[in-house]
mmCIF file of C-alpha atoms and ligand atoms in Angstrom:
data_model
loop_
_atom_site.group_PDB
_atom_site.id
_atom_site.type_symbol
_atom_site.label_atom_id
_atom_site.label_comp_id
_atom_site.label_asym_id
_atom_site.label_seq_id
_atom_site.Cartn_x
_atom_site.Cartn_y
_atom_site.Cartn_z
ATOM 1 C CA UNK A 166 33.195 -31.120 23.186
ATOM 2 C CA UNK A 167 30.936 -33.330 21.554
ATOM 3 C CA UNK A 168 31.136 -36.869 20.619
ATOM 4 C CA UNK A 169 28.854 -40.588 20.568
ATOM 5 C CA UNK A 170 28.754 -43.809 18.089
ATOM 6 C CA UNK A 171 26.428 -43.178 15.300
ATOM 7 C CA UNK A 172 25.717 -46.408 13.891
ATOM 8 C CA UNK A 173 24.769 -46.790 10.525
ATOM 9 C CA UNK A 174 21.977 -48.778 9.608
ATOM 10 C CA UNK A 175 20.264 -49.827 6.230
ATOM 11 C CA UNK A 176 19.541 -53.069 4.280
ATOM 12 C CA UNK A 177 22.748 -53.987 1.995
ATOM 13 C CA UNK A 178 23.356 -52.118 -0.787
ATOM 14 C CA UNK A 179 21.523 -49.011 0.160
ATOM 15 C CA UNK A 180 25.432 -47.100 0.358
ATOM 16 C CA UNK A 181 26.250 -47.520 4.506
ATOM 17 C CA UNK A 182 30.179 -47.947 3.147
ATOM 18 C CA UNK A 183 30.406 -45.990 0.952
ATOM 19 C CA UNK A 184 28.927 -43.352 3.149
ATOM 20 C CA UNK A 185 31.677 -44.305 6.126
ATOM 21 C CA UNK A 186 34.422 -44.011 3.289
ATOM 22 C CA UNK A 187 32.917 -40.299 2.316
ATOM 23 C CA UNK A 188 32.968 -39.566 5.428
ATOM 24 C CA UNK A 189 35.995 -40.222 6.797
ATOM 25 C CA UNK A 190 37.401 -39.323 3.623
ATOM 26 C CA UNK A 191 39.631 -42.400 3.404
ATOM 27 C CA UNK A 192 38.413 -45.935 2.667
ATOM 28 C CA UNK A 193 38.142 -47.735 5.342
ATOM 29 C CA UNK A 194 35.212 -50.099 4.519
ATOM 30 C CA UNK A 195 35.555 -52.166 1.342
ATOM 31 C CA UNK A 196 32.336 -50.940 -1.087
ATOM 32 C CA UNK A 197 31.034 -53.189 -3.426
ATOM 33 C CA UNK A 198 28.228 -54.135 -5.578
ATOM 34 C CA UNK A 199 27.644 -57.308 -3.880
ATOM 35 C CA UNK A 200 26.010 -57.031 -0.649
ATOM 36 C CA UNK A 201 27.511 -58.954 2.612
ATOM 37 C CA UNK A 202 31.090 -57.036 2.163
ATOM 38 C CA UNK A 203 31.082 -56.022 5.742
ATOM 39 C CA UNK A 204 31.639 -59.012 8.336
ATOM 40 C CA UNK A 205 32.287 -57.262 11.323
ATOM 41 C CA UNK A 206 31.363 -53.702 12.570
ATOM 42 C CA UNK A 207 33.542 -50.823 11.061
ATOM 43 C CA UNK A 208 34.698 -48.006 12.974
ATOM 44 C CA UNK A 209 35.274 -45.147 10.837
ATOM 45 C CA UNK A 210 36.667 -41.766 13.018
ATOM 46 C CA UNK A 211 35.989 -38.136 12.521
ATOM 47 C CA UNK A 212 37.030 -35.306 14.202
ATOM 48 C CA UNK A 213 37.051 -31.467 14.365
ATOM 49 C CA UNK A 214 36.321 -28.594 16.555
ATOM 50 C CA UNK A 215 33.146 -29.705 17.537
ATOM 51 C CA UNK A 216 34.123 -32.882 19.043
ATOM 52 C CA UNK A 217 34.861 -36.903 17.806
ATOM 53 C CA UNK A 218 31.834 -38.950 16.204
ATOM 54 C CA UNK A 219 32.700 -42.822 15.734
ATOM 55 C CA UNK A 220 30.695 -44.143 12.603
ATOM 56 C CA UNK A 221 29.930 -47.515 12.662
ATOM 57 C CA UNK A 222 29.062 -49.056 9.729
ATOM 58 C CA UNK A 223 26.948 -52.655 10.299
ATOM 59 C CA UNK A 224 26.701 -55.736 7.577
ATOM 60 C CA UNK A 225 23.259 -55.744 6.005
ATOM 61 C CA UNK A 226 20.304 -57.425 7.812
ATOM 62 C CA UNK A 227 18.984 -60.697 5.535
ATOM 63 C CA UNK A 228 15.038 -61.150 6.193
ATOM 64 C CA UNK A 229 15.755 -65.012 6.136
ATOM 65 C CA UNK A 230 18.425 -66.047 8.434
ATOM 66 C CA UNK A 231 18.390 -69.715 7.901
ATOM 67 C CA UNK A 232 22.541 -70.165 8.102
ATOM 68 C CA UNK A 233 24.725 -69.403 10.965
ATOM 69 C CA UNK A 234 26.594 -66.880 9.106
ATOM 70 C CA UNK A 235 23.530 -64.785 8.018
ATOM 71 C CA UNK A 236 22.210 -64.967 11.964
ATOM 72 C CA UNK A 237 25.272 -64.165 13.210
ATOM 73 C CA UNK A 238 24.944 -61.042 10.743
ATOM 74 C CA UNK A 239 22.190 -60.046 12.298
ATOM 75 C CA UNK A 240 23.038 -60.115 15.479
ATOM 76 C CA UNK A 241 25.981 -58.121 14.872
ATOM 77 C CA UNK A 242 23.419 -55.107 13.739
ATOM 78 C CA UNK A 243 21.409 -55.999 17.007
ATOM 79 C CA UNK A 244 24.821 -55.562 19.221
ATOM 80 C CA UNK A 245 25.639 -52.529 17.219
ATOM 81 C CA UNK A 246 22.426 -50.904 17.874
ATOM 82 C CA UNK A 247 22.251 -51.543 21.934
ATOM 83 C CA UNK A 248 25.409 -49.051 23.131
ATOM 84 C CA UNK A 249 24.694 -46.411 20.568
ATOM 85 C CA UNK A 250 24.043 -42.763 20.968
ATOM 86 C CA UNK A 251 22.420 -41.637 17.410
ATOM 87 C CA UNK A 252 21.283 -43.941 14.700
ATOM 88 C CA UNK A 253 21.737 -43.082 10.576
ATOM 89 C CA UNK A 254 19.333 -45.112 8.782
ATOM 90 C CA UNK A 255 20.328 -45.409 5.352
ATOM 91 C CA UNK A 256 17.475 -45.840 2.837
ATOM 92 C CA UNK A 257 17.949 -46.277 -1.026
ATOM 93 C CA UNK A 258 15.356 -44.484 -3.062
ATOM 94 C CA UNK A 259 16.106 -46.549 -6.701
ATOM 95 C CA UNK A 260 14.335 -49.451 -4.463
ATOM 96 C CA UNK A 261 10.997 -49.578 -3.400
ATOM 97 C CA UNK A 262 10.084 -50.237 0.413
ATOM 98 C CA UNK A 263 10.128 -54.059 0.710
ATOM 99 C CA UNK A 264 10.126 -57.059 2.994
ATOM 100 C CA UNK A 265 13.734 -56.510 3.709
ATOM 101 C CA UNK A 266 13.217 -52.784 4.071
ATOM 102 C CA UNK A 267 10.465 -53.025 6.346
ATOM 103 C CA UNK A 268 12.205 -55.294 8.474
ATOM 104 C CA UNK A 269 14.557 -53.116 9.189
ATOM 105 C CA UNK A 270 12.381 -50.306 10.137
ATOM 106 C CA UNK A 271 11.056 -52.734 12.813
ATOM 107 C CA UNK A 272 14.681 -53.201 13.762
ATOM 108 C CA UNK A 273 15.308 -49.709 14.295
ATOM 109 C CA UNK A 274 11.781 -48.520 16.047
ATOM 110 C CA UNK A 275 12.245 -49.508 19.672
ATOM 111 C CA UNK A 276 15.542 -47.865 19.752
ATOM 112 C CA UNK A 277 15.851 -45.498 22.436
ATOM 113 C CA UNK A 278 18.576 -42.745 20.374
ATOM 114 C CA UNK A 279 17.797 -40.149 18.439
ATOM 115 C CA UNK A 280 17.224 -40.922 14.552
ATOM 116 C CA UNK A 281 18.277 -39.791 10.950
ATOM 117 C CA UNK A 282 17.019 -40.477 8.084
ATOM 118 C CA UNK A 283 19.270 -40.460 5.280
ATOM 119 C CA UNK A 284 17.923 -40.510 2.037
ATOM 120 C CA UNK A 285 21.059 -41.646 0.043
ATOM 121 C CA UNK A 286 22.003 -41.615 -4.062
ATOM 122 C CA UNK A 287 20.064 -38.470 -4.968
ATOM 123 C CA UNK A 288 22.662 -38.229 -7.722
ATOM 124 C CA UNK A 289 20.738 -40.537 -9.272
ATOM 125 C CA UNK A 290 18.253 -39.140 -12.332
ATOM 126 C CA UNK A 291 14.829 -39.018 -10.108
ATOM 127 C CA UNK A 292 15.066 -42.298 -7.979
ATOM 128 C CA UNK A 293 11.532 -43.757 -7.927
ATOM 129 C CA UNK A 294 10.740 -44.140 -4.931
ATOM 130 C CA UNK A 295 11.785 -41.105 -3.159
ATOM 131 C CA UNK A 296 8.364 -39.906 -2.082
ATOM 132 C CA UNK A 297 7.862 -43.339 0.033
ATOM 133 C CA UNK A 298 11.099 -43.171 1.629
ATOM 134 C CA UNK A 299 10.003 -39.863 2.339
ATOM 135 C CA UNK A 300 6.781 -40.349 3.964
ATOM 136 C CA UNK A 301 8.961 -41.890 6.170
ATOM 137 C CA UNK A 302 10.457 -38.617 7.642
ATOM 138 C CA UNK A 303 8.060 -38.155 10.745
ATOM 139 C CA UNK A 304 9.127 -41.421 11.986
ATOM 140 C CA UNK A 305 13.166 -40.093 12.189
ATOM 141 C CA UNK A 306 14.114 -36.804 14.483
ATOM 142 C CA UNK A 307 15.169 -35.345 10.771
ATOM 143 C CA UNK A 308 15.800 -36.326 7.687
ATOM 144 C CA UNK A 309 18.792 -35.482 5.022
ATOM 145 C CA UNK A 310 19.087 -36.119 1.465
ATOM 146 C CA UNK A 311 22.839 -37.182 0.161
ATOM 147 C CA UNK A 312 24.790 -38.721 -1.836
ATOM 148 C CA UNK A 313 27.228 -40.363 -0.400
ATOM 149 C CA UNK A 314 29.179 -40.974 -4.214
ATOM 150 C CA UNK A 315 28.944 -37.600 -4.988
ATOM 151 C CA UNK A 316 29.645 -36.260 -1.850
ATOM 152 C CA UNK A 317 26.956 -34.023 -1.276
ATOM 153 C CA UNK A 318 25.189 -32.839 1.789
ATOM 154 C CA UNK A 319 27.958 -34.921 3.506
ATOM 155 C CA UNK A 320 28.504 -31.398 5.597
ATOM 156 C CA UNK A 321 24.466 -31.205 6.348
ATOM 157 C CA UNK A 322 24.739 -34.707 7.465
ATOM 158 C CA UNK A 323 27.648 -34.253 10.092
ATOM 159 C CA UNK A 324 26.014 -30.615 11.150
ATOM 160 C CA UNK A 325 22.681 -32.826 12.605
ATOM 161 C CA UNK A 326 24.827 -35.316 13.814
ATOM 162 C CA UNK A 327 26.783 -32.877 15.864
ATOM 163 C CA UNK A 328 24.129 -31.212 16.937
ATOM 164 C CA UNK A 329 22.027 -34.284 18.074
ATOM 165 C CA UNK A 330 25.227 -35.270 20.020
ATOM 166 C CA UNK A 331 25.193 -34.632 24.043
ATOM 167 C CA UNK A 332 28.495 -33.792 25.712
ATOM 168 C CA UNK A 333 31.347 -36.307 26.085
ATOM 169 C CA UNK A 334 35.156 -37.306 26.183
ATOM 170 C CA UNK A 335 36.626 -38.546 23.051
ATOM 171 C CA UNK A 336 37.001 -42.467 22.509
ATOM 172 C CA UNK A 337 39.627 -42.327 20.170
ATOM 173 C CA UNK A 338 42.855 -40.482 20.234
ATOM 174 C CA UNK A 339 42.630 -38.146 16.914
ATOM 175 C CA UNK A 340 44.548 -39.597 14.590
ATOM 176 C CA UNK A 341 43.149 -42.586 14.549
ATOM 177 C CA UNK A 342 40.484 -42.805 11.837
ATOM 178 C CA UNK A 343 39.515 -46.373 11.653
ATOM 179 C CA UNK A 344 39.516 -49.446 14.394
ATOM 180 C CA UNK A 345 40.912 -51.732 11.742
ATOM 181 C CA UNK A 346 44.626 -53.025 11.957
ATOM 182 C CA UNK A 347 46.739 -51.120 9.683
ATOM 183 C CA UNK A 348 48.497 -54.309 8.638
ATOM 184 C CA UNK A 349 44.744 -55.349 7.435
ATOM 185 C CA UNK A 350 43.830 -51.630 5.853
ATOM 186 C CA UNK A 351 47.015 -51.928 3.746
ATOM 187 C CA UNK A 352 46.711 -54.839 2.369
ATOM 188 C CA UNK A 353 43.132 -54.514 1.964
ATOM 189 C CA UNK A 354 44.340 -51.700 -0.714
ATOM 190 C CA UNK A 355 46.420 -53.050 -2.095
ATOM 191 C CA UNK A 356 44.445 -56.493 -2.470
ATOM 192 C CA UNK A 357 42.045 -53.542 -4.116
ATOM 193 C CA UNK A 358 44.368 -52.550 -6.506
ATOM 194 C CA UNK A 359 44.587 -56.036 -7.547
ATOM 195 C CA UNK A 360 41.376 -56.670 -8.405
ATOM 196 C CA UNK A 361 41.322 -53.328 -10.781
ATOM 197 C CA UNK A 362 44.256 -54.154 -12.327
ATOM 198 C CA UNK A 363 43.629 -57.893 -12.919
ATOM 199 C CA UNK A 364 39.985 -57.390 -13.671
ATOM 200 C CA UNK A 365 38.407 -60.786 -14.101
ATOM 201 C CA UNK A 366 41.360 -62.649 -14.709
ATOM 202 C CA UNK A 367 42.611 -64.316 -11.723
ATOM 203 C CA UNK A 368 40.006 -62.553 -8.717
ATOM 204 C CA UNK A 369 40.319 -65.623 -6.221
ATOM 205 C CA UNK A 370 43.420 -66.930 -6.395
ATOM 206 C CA UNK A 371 45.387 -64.017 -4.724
ATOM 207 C CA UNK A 372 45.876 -62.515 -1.147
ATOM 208 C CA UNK A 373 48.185 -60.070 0.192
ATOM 209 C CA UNK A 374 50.664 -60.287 2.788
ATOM 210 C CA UNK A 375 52.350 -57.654 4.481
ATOM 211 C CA UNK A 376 55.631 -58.406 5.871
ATOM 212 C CA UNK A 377 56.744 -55.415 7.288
ATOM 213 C CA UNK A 378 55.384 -52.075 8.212
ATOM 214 C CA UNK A 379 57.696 -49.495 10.051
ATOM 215 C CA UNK A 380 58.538 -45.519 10.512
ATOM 216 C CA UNK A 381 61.713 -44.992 8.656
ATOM 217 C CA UNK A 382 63.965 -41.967 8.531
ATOM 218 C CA UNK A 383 64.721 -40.786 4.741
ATOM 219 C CA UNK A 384 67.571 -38.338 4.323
ATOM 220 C CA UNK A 385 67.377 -36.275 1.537
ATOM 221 C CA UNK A 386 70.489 -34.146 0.490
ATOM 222 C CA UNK A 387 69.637 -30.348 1.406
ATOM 223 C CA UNK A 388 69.370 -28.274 -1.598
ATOM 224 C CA UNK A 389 69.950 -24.820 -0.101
ATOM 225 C CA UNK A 390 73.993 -24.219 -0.441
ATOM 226 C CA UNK A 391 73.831 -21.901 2.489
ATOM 227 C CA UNK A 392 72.883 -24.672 4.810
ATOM 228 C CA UNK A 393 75.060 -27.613 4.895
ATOM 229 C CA UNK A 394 74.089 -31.650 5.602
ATOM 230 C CA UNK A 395 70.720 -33.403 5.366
ATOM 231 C CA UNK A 396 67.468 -33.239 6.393
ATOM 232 C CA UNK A 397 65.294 -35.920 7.334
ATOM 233 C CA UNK A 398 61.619 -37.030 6.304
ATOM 234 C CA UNK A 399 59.584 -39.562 7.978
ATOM 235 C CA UNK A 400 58.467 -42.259 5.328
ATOM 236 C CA UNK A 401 56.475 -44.948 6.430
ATOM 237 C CA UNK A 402 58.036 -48.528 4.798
ATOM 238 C CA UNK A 403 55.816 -51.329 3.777
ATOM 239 C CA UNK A 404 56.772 -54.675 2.492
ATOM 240 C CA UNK A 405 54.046 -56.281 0.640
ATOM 241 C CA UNK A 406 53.731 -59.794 -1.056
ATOM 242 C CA UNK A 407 50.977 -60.764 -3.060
ATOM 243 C CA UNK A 408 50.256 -64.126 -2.728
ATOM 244 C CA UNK A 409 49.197 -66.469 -5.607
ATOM 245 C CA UNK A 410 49.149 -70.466 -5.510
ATOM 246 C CA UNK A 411 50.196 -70.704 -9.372
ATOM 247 C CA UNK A 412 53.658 -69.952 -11.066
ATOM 248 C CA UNK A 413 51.390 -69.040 -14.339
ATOM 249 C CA UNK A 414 49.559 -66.214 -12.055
ATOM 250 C CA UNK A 415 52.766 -64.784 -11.404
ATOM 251 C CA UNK A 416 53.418 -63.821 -14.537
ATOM 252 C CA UNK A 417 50.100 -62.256 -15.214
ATOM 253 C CA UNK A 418 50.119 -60.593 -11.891
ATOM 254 C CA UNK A 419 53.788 -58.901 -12.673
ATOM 255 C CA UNK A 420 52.704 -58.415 -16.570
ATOM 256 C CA UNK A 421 55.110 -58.244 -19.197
ATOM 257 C CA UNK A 422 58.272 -56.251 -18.057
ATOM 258 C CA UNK A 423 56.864 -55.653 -14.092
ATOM 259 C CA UNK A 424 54.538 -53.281 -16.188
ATOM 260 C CA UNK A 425 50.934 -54.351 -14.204
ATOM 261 C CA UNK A 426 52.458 -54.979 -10.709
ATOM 262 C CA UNK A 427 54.351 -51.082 -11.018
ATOM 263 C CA UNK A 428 50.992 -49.662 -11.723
ATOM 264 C CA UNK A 429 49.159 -52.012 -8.946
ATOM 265 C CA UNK A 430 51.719 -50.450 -6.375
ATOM 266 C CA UNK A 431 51.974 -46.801 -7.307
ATOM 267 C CA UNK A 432 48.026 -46.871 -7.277
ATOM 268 C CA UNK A 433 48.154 -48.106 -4.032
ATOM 269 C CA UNK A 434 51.159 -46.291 -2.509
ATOM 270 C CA UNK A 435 48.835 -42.897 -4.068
ATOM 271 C CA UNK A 436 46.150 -44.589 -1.925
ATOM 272 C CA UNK A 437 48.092 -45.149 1.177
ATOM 273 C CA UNK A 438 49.810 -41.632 0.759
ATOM 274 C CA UNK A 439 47.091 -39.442 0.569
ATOM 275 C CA UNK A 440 44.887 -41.516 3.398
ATOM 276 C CA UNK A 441 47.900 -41.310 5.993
ATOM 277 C CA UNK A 442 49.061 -38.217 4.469
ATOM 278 C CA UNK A 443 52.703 -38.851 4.352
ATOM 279 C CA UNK A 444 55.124 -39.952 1.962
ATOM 280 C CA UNK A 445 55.302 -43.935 1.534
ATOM 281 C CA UNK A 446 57.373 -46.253 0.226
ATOM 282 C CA UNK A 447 55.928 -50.105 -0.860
ATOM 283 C CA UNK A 448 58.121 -52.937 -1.680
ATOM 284 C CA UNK A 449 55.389 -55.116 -3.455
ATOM 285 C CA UNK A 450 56.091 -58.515 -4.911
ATOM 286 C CA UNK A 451 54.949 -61.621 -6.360
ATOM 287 C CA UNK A 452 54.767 -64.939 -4.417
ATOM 288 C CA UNK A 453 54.100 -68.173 -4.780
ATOM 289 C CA UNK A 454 52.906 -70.206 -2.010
ATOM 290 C CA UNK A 455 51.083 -73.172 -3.359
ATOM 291 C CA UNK A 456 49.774 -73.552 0.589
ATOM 292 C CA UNK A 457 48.416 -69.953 0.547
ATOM 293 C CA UNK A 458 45.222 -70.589 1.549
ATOM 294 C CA UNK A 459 46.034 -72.569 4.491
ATOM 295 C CA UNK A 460 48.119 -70.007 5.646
ATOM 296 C CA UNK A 461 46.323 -66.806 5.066
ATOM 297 C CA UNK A 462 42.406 -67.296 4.817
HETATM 298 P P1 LIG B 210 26.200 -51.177 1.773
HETATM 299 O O1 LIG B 210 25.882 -52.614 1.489
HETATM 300 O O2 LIG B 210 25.016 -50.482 2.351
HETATM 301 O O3 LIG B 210 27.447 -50.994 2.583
HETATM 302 O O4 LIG B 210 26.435 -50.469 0.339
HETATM 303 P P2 LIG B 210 27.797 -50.081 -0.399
HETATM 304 O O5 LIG B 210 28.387 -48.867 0.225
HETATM 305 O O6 LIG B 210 28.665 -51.272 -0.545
HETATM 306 O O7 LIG B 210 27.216 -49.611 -1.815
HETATM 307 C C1 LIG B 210 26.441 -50.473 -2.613
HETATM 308 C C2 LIG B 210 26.404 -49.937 -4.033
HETATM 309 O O8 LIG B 210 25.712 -48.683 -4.081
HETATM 310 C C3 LIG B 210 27.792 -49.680 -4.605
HETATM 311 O O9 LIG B 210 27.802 -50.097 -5.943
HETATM 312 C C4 LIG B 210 27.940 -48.166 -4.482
HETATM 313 O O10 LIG B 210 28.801 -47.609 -5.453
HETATM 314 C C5 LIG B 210 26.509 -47.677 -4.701
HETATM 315 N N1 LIG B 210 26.271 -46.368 -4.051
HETATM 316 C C6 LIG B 210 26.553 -46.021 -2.774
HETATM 317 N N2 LIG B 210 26.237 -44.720 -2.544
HETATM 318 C C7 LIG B 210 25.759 -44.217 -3.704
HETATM 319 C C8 LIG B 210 25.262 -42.923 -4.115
HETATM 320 O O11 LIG B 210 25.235 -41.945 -3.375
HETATM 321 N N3 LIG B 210 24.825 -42.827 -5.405
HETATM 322 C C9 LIG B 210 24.857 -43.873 -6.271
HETATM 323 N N4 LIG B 210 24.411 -43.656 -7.499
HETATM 324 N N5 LIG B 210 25.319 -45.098 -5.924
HETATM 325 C C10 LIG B 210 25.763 -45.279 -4.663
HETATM 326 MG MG1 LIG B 211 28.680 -52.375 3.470
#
């Protein structure tokens, strides 16, 4: 059996979440267009007969790192690259080769692991600049063209990984697919759903909560006649609270007749349900907490 941390590396916005997302098939790493989303290094989990790989996805490197936060950035990517077995670099061909780009090249070069070179949004209508990223290729042990929106050559990718891979023991049990406390995934969706639902209208003056997460038994009524009593499904309960500082965002956040908070949790009980694959139930409400912010940022 196979397995290693592959850590992904790239300058922000090149796709490195979105790629751990695709990958995993779940979303573990919150994707946007606004680079500096990731804080701290993301472990996303796959496994299958050929062994476990741990992604780790890494914020994006800043060429000036004037302010403690950005340095502290950086040294997170430094950290992640010491006790790593395989590096993906992630490289954006809509973007030509820059300052920030070649920075991280230099980053990357005295790295003792093998190398990949992932050539990321080919779905996009001839990128520009795909010939320099890939006159890039005999620096990198191979190179593989994806996209990581579209899903494609996701399998090629994970086939070279594999195979660059020496032997080794697993470092997480399998059905784990992420490092990141449920209680924070969860409400991380649903603080998603939020945002979709609520568009511009409120973005910064809500958080979620979640009060409760446990493993409950459901009995449903059998409906064979020939066998009598109940059966029993595992559901997994959550008790959520979204958290606004304003009685006037409660009302937009519930919508006229509970219509916007219904669709905000049967989005993300879809979400949850298909990522844990099991059935889910989510007691979501509105809060008010003037304090919020004291208490949960
Ligand atoms: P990171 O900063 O490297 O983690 O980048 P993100 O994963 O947050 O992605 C940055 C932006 O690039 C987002 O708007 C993504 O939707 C977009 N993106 C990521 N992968 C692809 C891809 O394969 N094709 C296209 N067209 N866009 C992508
Ligand atoms: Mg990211």
């Amino acid at each position: 059996m196979k397995s290693g941390f592959v850590v992904l590396v790239g300058r922000s916005n090149v796709g490195k979440s979105t790629l751990l997302n695709a990958l995993v098939g779940t979303k573990i790493a919150i994707t946007s267009p606004k680079p500096q989303t990731t804080r701290f290094p993301i472990h996303g989990i796959i496994n299958d007969e050929r062994g476990q790989i741990v992604f780790v996805d890494t914020p994006g490197v800043f060429a000036k790192a004037r302010d403690p936060v950005t340095s502290s950035l950086n040294q997170h990517v430094r950290d992640a690259l010491r006790d790593i077995d395989l590096v993906v670099y992630v490289a954006d061909p809509t973007r030509a080769i820059g300052n920030e780009e070649n920075m991280m090249l230099r980053l990357v070069e005295p790295v003792k692991a093998k190398k990949i070179l992932a050539i990321n949004k080919i779905d996009e209508h001839r990128p520009p600049y795909i010939e320099e990223y890939r006159n890039l290729s005999d620096r990198f042990d191979a190179t593989v063209e994806i996209s990581a929106l579209h899903h494609k050559n996701l399998k090629q990718l994970v086939s070279v990984v594999f195979d660059m891979l020496s032997e080794g023991e697993a470092h997480y049990p399998e059905f784990q697919f992420t490092n990141i406390d449920n209680r924070v995934w969860v409400a991380e969706i649903i603080r998603e759903k939020v945002f979709i639902q609520m568009g511009q209208e409120i973005p910064y003056s809500v958080a979620v909560e979640i009060e409760d997460i446990e493993e409950r038994k459901q009995s449903t009524p059998s409906n064979s006649p020939s066998k009598k009593g109940e059966k029993t499904t595992d559901i997994l309960y959550v008790k959520a609270n979204i958290v606004t500082n304003a009685e006037r965002y409660k009302g937009m956040l519930v919508g006229s007749g509970g219509r916007k908070i219904k669709e905000m949790g049967a989005s993300a009980r879809r979400e949850l349900e298909g990522a844990l694959n099991r059935r889910v139930f989510l007691d979501l409400q509105v809060v008010v907490d003037p304090q919020w912010t004291a208490r949960l940022l």
